[in-house]
mmCIF file of C-alpha atoms and ligand atoms in Angstrom:
data_model
loop_
_atom_site.group_PDB
_atom_site.id
_atom_site.type_symbol
_atom_site.label_atom_id
_atom_site.label_comp_id
_atom_site.label_asym_id
_atom_site.label_seq_id
_atom_site.Cartn_x
_atom_site.Cartn_y
_atom_site.Cartn_z
ATOM 1 C CA MET G 1 99.119 83.701 100.665
ATOM 2 C CA LYS G 2 101.462 86.582 101.436
ATOM 3 C CA PHE G 3 103.153 86.876 104.840
ATOM 4 C CA PHE G 4 103.745 90.317 106.301
ATOM 5 C CA ILE G 5 105.440 90.788 109.655
ATOM 6 C CA ASP G 6 103.719 92.965 112.263
ATOM 7 C CA THR G 7 106.597 94.718 114.035
ATOM 8 C CA ALA G 8 108.898 97.744 113.984
ATOM 9 C CA ASP G 9 111.751 95.754 115.552
ATOM 10 C CA LEU G 10 114.569 96.037 113.011
ATOM 11 C CA ALA G 11 116.549 93.105 114.382
ATOM 12 C CA GLU G 12 113.501 90.836 113.997
ATOM 13 C CA ILE G 13 112.793 92.177 110.505
ATOM 14 C CA LYS G 14 116.404 91.624 109.375
ATOM 15 C CA SER G 15 116.473 88.127 110.810
ATOM 16 C CA LEU G 16 113.153 87.065 109.266
ATOM 17 C CA ALA G 17 113.816 88.798 105.923
ATOM 18 C CA SER G 18 116.765 86.459 105.409
ATOM 19 C CA SER G 19 114.333 83.498 105.561
ATOM 20 C CA GLY G 20 112.874 84.602 102.225
ATOM 21 C CA LEU G 21 109.381 84.286 103.705
ATOM 22 C CA LEU G 22 108.544 87.977 104.105
ATOM 23 C CA ASP G 23 106.354 89.757 101.564
ATOM 24 C CA GLY G 24 105.897 92.971 103.540
ATOM 25 C CA VAL G 25 105.786 94.673 106.931
ATOM 26 C CA THR G 26 103.053 96.356 108.956
ATOM 27 C CA THR G 27 103.622 98.845 111.753
ATOM 28 C CA ASN G 28 101.280 100.869 113.923
ATOM 29 C CA PRO G 29 101.812 103.693 116.451
ATOM 30 C CA SER G 30 101.996 101.199 119.349
ATOM 31 C CA LEU G 31 104.716 99.162 117.606
ATOM 32 C CA ILE G 32 106.672 102.345 116.766
ATOM 33 C CA ALA G 33 106.445 103.447 120.419
ATOM 34 C CA LYS G 34 107.687 100.010 121.495
ATOM 35 C CA SER G 35 110.705 100.286 119.146
ATOM 36 C CA GLY G 36 111.774 103.532 120.875
ATOM 37 C CA ARG G 37 113.025 104.806 117.496
ATOM 38 C CA ASP G 38 112.228 107.794 115.276
ATOM 39 C CA PHE G 39 109.179 106.897 113.151
ATOM 40 C CA LYS G 40 110.371 108.119 109.759
ATOM 41 C CA GLU G 41 113.879 106.708 110.218
ATOM 42 C CA VAL G 42 112.517 103.289 111.175
ATOM 43 C CA ILE G 43 110.170 103.212 108.189
ATOM 44 C CA LYS G 44 113.039 104.192 105.863
ATOM 45 C CA GLU G 45 115.217 101.433 107.241
ATOM 46 C CA ILE G 46 112.458 98.796 107.032
ATOM 47 C CA CYS G 47 111.767 99.809 103.416
ATOM 48 C CA SER G 48 115.410 99.209 102.554
ATOM 49 C CA ILE G 49 115.317 95.700 104.067
ATOM 50 C CA VAL G 50 111.971 94.440 102.724
ATOM 51 C CA PRO G 51 111.039 95.336 99.135
ATOM 52 C CA GLY G 52 107.308 94.628 99.612
ATOM 53 C CA PRO G 53 104.681 96.998 101.061
ATOM 54 C CA VAL G 54 105.636 98.609 104.392
ATOM 55 C CA SER G 55 102.651 100.075 106.228
ATOM 56 C CA ALA G 56 103.234 103.425 107.956
ATOM 57 C CA GLU G 57 100.257 104.732 109.902
ATOM 58 C CA VAL G 58 99.181 108.376 109.932
ATOM 59 C CA ALA G 59 98.574 110.032 113.305
ATOM 60 C CA GLY G 60 96.064 112.594 112.047
ATOM 61 C CA THR G 61 92.346 111.892 112.174
ATOM 62 C CA GLU G 62 91.071 114.713 109.974
ATOM 63 C CA TYR G 63 91.248 114.550 106.184
ATOM 64 C CA GLU G 64 93.582 117.533 105.670
ATOM 65 C CA GLN G 65 96.037 116.359 108.317
ATOM 66 C CA ILE G 66 95.941 112.743 107.056
ATOM 67 C CA MET G 67 96.756 113.966 103.535
ATOM 68 C CA LYS G 68 99.600 116.189 104.806
ATOM 69 C CA GLU G 69 101.153 113.310 106.740
ATOM 70 C CA ALA G 70 100.646 110.848 103.872
ATOM 71 C CA LYS G 71 102.493 113.220 101.543
ATOM 72 C CA VAL G 72 105.529 113.138 103.851
ATOM 73 C CA LEU G 73 105.406 109.389 104.511
ATOM 74 C CA ARG G 74 105.046 108.290 100.900
ATOM 75 C CA LYS G 75 108.186 110.237 99.978
ATOM 76 C CA ILE G 76 110.242 107.995 102.290
ATOM 77 C CA ALA G 77 110.317 105.111 99.785
ATOM 78 C CA ASP G 78 108.358 103.694 96.859
ATOM 79 C CA ASN G 79 107.182 100.714 98.931
ATOM 80 C CA VAL G 80 105.561 102.772 101.698
ATOM 81 C CA CYS G 81 101.907 101.881 102.126
ATOM 82 C CA ILE G 82 99.925 104.593 103.925
ATOM 83 C CA LYS G 83 97.850 103.198 106.782
ATOM 84 C CA VAL G 84 94.667 105.128 107.577
ATOM 85 C CA PRO G 85 91.948 104.487 110.150
ATOM 86 C CA LEU G 86 88.534 103.210 109.083
ATOM 87 C CA THR G 87 86.695 106.502 109.582
ATOM 88 C CA PRO G 88 84.903 108.789 107.117
ATOM 89 C CA ASP G 89 87.992 111.034 106.910
ATOM 90 C CA GLY G 90 90.318 108.032 106.648
ATOM 91 C CA LEU G 91 88.327 106.578 103.773
ATOM 92 C CA ARG G 92 88.103 109.917 102.011
ATOM 93 C CA ALA G 93 91.899 110.128 102.186
ATOM 94 C CA CYS G 94 92.121 106.496 101.052
ATOM 95 C CA ARG G 95 90.151 107.268 97.905
ATOM 96 C CA HIS G 96 92.337 110.248 96.997
ATOM 97 C CA LEU G 97 95.633 108.542 97.775
ATOM 98 C CA SER G 98 94.672 105.376 95.888
ATOM 99 C CA ASP G 99 93.494 107.338 92.862
ATOM 100 C CA ASP G 100 96.893 109.043 92.974
ATOM 101 C CA GLY G 101 98.745 105.699 92.792
ATOM 102 C CA THR G 102 99.644 105.385 96.498
ATOM 103 C CA MET G 103 99.174 102.066 98.327
ATOM 104 C CA VAL G 104 96.718 102.359 101.217
ATOM 105 C CA ASN G 105 96.062 99.979 104.103
ATOM 106 C CA VAL G 106 92.783 100.680 105.919
ATOM 107 C CA THR G 107 93.159 99.662 109.545
ATOM 108 C CA LEU G 108 90.981 99.057 112.613
ATOM 109 C CA CYS G 109 88.336 97.094 110.697
ATOM 110 C CA PHE G 110 85.939 95.138 112.901
ATOM 111 C CA SER G 111 82.920 94.517 110.637
ATOM 112 C CA ALA G 112 82.093 93.302 107.134
ATOM 113 C CA ALA G 113 80.204 96.557 106.509
ATOM 114 C CA GLN G 114 83.382 98.536 107.237
ATOM 115 C CA ALA G 115 85.338 96.241 104.888
ATOM 116 C CA LEU G 116 82.824 96.946 102.123
ATOM 117 C CA LEU G 117 83.335 100.691 102.580
ATOM 118 C CA ALA G 118 87.121 100.265 102.371
ATOM 119 C CA ALA G 119 86.855 98.267 99.132
ATOM 120 C CA LYS G 120 84.573 100.915 97.651
ATOM 121 C CA SER G 121 87.192 103.504 98.648
ATOM 122 C CA ASN G 122 89.715 101.608 96.512
ATOM 123 C CA ALA G 123 91.958 100.504 99.416
ATOM 124 C CA SER G 124 94.935 98.303 98.537
ATOM 125 C CA PHE G 125 94.471 96.381 101.815
ATOM 126 C CA ILE G 126 91.764 96.037 104.448
ATOM 127 C CA SER G 127 92.999 95.047 107.921
ATOM 128 C CA PRO G 128 90.389 93.187 109.992
ATOM 129 C CA PHE G 129 91.681 92.600 113.559
ATOM 130 C CA VAL G 130 90.804 88.964 114.288
ATOM 131 C CA GLY G 131 92.474 88.689 117.717
ATOM 132 C CA ARG G 132 90.757 91.776 119.093
ATOM 133 C CA VAL G 133 87.385 90.487 117.815
ATOM 134 C CA ASP G 134 88.045 87.152 119.574
ATOM 135 C CA ASP G 135 89.042 89.076 122.719
ATOM 136 C CA ILE G 136 85.525 90.494 123.107
ATOM 137 C CA GLY G 137 83.974 87.036 122.667
ATOM 138 C CA TRP G 138 83.013 87.371 118.983
ATOM 139 C CA ASP G 139 84.332 85.226 116.123
ATOM 140 C CA GLY G 140 87.299 86.903 114.408
ATOM 141 C CA MET G 141 87.674 84.251 111.730
ATOM 142 C CA GLN G 142 83.976 84.488 110.809
ATOM 143 C CA LEU G 143 84.663 88.139 110.025
ATOM 144 C CA ILE G 144 87.426 87.063 107.593
ATOM 145 C CA ALA G 145 85.138 84.482 105.968
ATOM 146 C CA ASP G 146 82.427 87.129 105.486
ATOM 147 C CA ILE G 147 84.821 89.676 103.956
ATOM 148 C CA VAL G 148 86.489 87.142 101.616
ATOM 149 C CA GLU G 149 83.054 85.905 100.427
ATOM 150 C CA MET G 150 81.789 89.439 99.916
ATOM 151 C CA TYR G 151 84.875 90.600 97.980
ATOM 152 C CA GLN G 152 84.764 87.496 95.751
ATOM 153 C CA ASN G 153 81.344 88.600 94.454
ATOM 154 C CA TYR G 154 82.838 91.746 92.928
ATOM 155 C CA SER G 155 86.005 92.858 91.189
ATOM 156 C CA PHE G 156 87.364 94.832 94.142
ATOM 157 C CA LYS G 157 91.153 95.257 94.008
ATOM 158 C CA THR G 158 91.328 95.359 97.832
ATOM 159 C CA GLU G 159 93.299 92.517 99.447
ATOM 160 C CA VAL G 160 92.210 91.028 102.768
ATOM 161 C CA LEU G 161 95.103 91.486 105.225
ATOM 162 C CA VAL G 162 94.387 89.461 108.364
ATOM 163 C CA ALA G 163 95.715 91.446 111.342
ATOM 164 C CA SER G 164 95.854 91.051 115.126
ATOM 165 C CA VAL G 165 96.900 87.447 114.562
ATOM 166 C CA ARG G 166 97.519 85.567 117.807
ATOM 167 C CA GLY G 167 98.600 82.076 116.720
ATOM 168 C CA PRO G 168 99.100 79.499 113.945
ATOM 169 C CA LEU G 169 95.416 78.547 113.825
ATOM 170 C CA HIS G 170 94.476 82.070 112.762
ATOM 171 C CA VAL G 171 96.989 81.759 109.908
ATOM 172 C CA ILE G 172 95.809 78.319 108.773
ATOM 173 C CA GLU G 173 92.139 79.299 108.904
ATOM 174 C CA ALA G 174 92.847 82.508 107.000
ATOM 175 C CA ALA G 175 94.707 80.564 104.291
ATOM 176 C CA LYS G 176 91.839 78.053 103.992
ATOM 177 C CA MET G 177 89.430 80.950 103.518
ATOM 178 C CA GLY G 178 91.590 82.471 100.784
ATOM 179 C CA ALA G 179 92.634 85.662 102.602
ATOM 180 C CA HIS G 180 95.350 87.335 100.534
ATOM 181 C CA VAL G 181 97.713 88.319 103.364
ATOM 182 C CA ALA G 182 98.326 87.628 107.047
ATOM 183 C CA THR G 183 100.462 89.976 109.104
ATOM 184 C CA LEU G 184 102.183 87.981 111.810
ATOM 185 C CA PRO G 185 103.969 88.933 115.009
ATOM 186 C CA PRO G 186 107.520 87.475 114.731
ATOM 187 C CA ALA G 187 106.810 84.804 117.371
ATOM 188 C CA VAL G 188 103.780 83.568 115.428
ATOM 189 C CA LEU G 189 105.756 83.359 112.189
ATOM 190 C CA ARG G 190 108.470 81.341 113.956
ATOM 191 C CA SER G 191 105.865 79.088 115.574
ATOM 192 C CA LEU G 192 104.702 77.944 112.126
ATOM 193 C CA PHE G 193 107.911 75.902 111.836
ATOM 194 C CA ASN G 194 107.279 73.916 114.987
ATOM 195 C CA HIS G 195 106.288 70.260 115.153
ATOM 196 C CA PRO G 196 107.526 67.812 117.822
ATOM 197 C CA LEU G 197 107.744 64.989 115.265
ATOM 198 C CA THR G 198 110.102 67.109 113.116
ATOM 199 C CA ASP G 199 112.419 67.597 116.130
ATOM 200 C CA LYS G 200 112.175 63.937 117.137
ATOM 201 C CA GLY G 201 112.722 62.669 113.583
ATOM 202 C CA LEU G 202 115.706 64.955 113.018
ATOM 203 C CA ALA G 203 117.349 63.873 116.290
ATOM 204 C CA GLN G 204 116.994 60.213 115.271
ATOM 205 C CA PHE G 205 118.356 60.825 111.752
ATOM 206 C CA LEU G 206 121.385 62.688 113.176
ATOM 207 C CA LYS G 207 122.076 59.922 115.693
ATOM 208 C CA ASP G 208 121.879 57.211 113.006
ATOM 209 C CA TRP G 209 124.049 59.270 110.645
ATOM 210 C CA GLN G 210 126.743 59.727 113.293
ATOM 211 C CA GLY G 211 126.687 55.941 113.734
ATOM 212 C CA THR G 212 127.740 55.464 110.093
ATOM 213 C CA GLY G 213 130.964 57.468 110.732
ATOM 214 C CA GLN G 214 130.548 59.123 107.310
ATOM 215 C CA THR G 215 130.721 62.783 106.222
ATOM 216 C CA ILE G 216 129.262 64.350 103.082
ATOM 217 C CA VAL G 217 131.891 67.051 102.619
HETATM 218 O O1 LIG R 1 99.015 96.119 113.419
HETATM 219 C C1 LIG R 1 97.658 95.876 113.601
HETATM 220 C C2 LIG R 1 97.351 94.630 114.418
HETATM 221 O O2 LIG R 1 98.003 93.523 113.863
HETATM 222 C C3 LIG R 1 97.531 94.788 115.900
HETATM 223 O O3 LIG R 1 97.461 93.572 116.582
HETATM 224 O O4 LIG R 1 97.899 92.235 118.601
HETATM 225 O O5 LIG R 1 97.741 94.739 118.796
HETATM 226 O O6 LIG R 1 95.713 93.339 118.378
HETATM 227 P P1 LIG R 1 97.198 93.476 118.178
#
């Protein structure tokens, strides 16, 4: 399973990239606004830190405007992945960009039917938002299970990118289902390390080691 990080915070990206765990980055207009930085500059900088796909979302909603913006964004770096909304115009743009060799992430997916449309539009990634589905009292992970099962029946190239992840259980469930990618807020990625028995065991080992009076180097 690939791990992307869902942020436009360069300090977080730099710090987590050094862990060797990052396979890509996703951003959205809300995350760019939160960074307070210039969109194209931030994307350029992220692309130079992480060699994997870096999602940059268009702001246009009509086909012509989406294509114009995509043309500008994809010139920023070879690893830019154009993020388009799951709308008729977004999927039309997805088809053309994909056929032209550009990576495309189709975002704001909330149903298996929408995911099927994205796969038929040759998307590189489909982004179902599990947390936001949970928020309205539906089952976000059931949506992932349905999409993974559906895609496995065909030779779609589209990868399932689990988005709107809220905690480690979303990640574990997604991995068990065989989702290709999870995009994680930095805090969720860090939380995957945590276990109280690891902390307790390490403290005991260090105490016992100090008691030996030895050093390794
Ligand atoms: O970037 C798309 C998605 O991950 C947003 O998540 O937490 O705003 O629902 P969230």
